[in-house]
């Protein structure tokens, strides 16, 4: 496969690129190193891919400048580029979200329209559901985002549907539920908590810790992408990609105590606008149509992320 991976320098995109290269595929990676969490960390994410003979890199902002011929010879496009982060999507920050999530996706889809690609896999989000009424939540539930971020992820998902129904662009949207593992973004809970534990500082917990997430391990999310590209599914399809954990943040902190063997103090602060109380995805159709099921349980994935935090800390010593 000749694959286009947008957002290749990011947390999930860099894992996907490595997986594809390891499997013998060719990867054309795109990124513009947004300053959301610094160019240095993103360049470090690319370390394992950048010198691979089957990897090439295009540095461009997809919302502003889509290079001609980007889809030439591409079999599958994996569109992960975007502005993530639920809680920071308010106020003037919203321009970053509309630009990187909506404009960039529309430009890519417009270019995909006149290409020969076999599949366009879009990274959607559990944030499209908002506070769902039913758990586990099915893809057919009415989306009611609670954050501006969720609104932009849903808008881009609808664009994928529109280009599929009007022009048969072979899109598939995958709604990821809170992804974790090595290289998790520095604004996300597990990275912030593990780094605090390492520094013998209290972990910064929003709310009282009873909120629940369906955490998904990054390698499982990568596998879902590959299956979405290679399975025979209808253009415009949407699937949940959820790890099946549905645990509270208090339970996560307990698990972190066990893994690190350290006392974990908690620094409580209020619930942040845009955060939902609970997520939980029904993955029945993902299993039936893509043959996907999560393989890495929360405890094992957390342990791998802790090992990565320790290793990356020793590299910066
Ligand atoms: P990330 O920030 O680590 O990676 C996104 C990458 O996209 C970054 O390297 C960034 O520089 C690049 N990018 C952003 N805008 C761009 C543009 N206009 N042109 C080119 N490159 C651009 O985020 P992540 O956690 O790896 O998330 C990847 C995707 O998955 C995002 O679309 C996100 O919304 C979605 N998602 C993530 C999670 C999660 O838990 N991490 C959950 C649901 C959905
Ligand atoms: C994550 C990603 O950051 C989003 O980009 C993605 O779209 C979303 O998952 C998704 O599933 O769609 P979130 O669930 O907020 O969003 O992930 P974390 O940042 O890891 O937060 C998990 C929980 O920990 C939330 O309840 C949050 O309030 C809490 N948290 C987070 C803290 O208590 N303290 C922190 O410092 C950070």
PDB file of N, CA and C in Angstrom, residues 12 24 70 81 99 112 144 161 171 176 238 243 245 287 293-294:
ATOM      1  N   UNK A  12      -0.870   9.931  17.513  1.00  0.00           N
ATOM      2  CA  UNK A  12      -1.403   8.722  16.869  1.00  0.00           C
ATOM      3  C   UNK A  12      -0.808   8.544  15.468  1.00  0.00           C
ATOM      4  N   UNK A  24       5.812  -2.993   5.614  1.00  0.00           N
ATOM      5  CA  UNK A  24       6.327  -2.984   4.246  1.00  0.00           C
ATOM      6  C   UNK A  24       5.652  -1.986   3.318  1.00  0.00           C
ATOM      7  N   UNK A  70      -0.912  15.735  -4.383  1.00  0.00           N
ATOM      8  CA  UNK A  70      -0.684  15.058  -3.092  1.00  0.00           C
ATOM      9  C   UNK A  70      -1.229  13.620  -3.099  1.00  0.00           C
ATOM     10  N   UNK A  81      -4.452  14.720  10.778  1.00  0.00           N
ATOM     11  CA  UNK A  81      -4.086  16.101  11.105  1.00  0.00           C
ATOM     12  C   UNK A  81      -5.291  16.818  11.686  1.00  0.00           C
ATOM     13  N   UNK A  99      -9.965  25.987  11.441  1.00  0.00           N
ATOM     14  CA  UNK A  99      -8.978  25.922  10.370  1.00  0.00           C
ATOM     15  C   UNK A  99      -8.415  24.499  10.219  1.00  0.00           C
ATOM     16  N   UNK A 112      -9.329  14.769  -2.915  1.00  0.00           N
ATOM     17  CA  UNK A 112      -9.566  13.318  -3.000  1.00  0.00           C
ATOM     18  C   UNK A 112     -10.598  12.989  -4.078  1.00  0.00           C
ATOM     19  N   UNK A 144     -24.446  15.113  19.982  1.00  0.00           N
ATOM     20  CA  UNK A 144     -24.747  16.387  20.658  1.00  0.00           C
ATOM     21  C   UNK A 144     -23.469  16.870  21.328  1.00  0.00           C
ATOM     22  N   UNK A 161     -19.092  12.471   4.956  1.00  0.00           N
ATOM     23  CA  UNK A 161     -20.340  11.873   4.473  1.00  0.00           C
ATOM     24  C   UNK A 161     -20.829  12.539   3.199  1.00  0.00           C
ATOM     25  N   UNK A 171     -14.883   7.389   1.943  1.00  0.00           N
ATOM     26  CA  UNK A 171     -14.511   7.782   3.305  1.00  0.00           C
ATOM     27  C   UNK A 171     -14.989   6.763   4.336  1.00  0.00           C
ATOM     28  N   UNK A 176     -12.639   7.813  17.673  1.00  0.00           N
ATOM     29  CA  UNK A 176     -11.746   7.301  18.727  1.00  0.00           C
ATOM     30  C   UNK A 176     -12.228   7.798  20.088  1.00  0.00           C
ATOM     31  N   UNK A 238     -19.336   5.109   9.433  1.00  0.00           N
ATOM     32  CA  UNK A 238     -18.819   5.653  10.698  1.00  0.00           C
ATOM     33  C   UNK A 238     -18.739   4.511  11.715  1.00  0.00           C
ATOM     34  N   UNK A 243     -11.811   1.320  23.594  1.00  0.00           N
ATOM     35  CA  UNK A 243     -11.043   0.244  24.217  1.00  0.00           C
ATOM     36  C   UNK A 243     -11.839  -0.672  25.111  1.00  0.00           C
ATOM     37  N   UNK A 245     -12.844   0.033  28.261  1.00  0.00           N
ATOM     38  CA  UNK A 245     -12.455   0.071  29.677  1.00  0.00           C
ATOM     39  C   UNK A 245     -13.511   0.706  30.582  1.00  0.00           C
ATOM     40  N   UNK A 287     -16.667  -4.470  15.104  1.00  0.00           N
ATOM     41  CA  UNK A 287     -16.259  -5.881  15.099  1.00  0.00           C
ATOM     42  C   UNK A 287     -16.835  -6.603  13.882  1.00  0.00           C
ATOM     43  N   UNK A 293     -11.338  -5.648  17.298  1.00  0.00           N
ATOM     44  CA  UNK A 293     -11.648  -5.657  18.733  1.00  0.00           C
ATOM     45  C   UNK A 293     -10.411  -5.156  19.456  1.00  0.00           C
ATOM     46  N   UNK A 294     -10.592  -4.430  20.560  1.00  0.00           N
ATOM     47  CA  UNK A 294      -9.413  -3.966  21.297  1.00  0.00           C
ATOM     48  C   UNK A 294      -8.653  -5.145  21.879  1.00  0.00           C
TER      49      UNK A 294
END
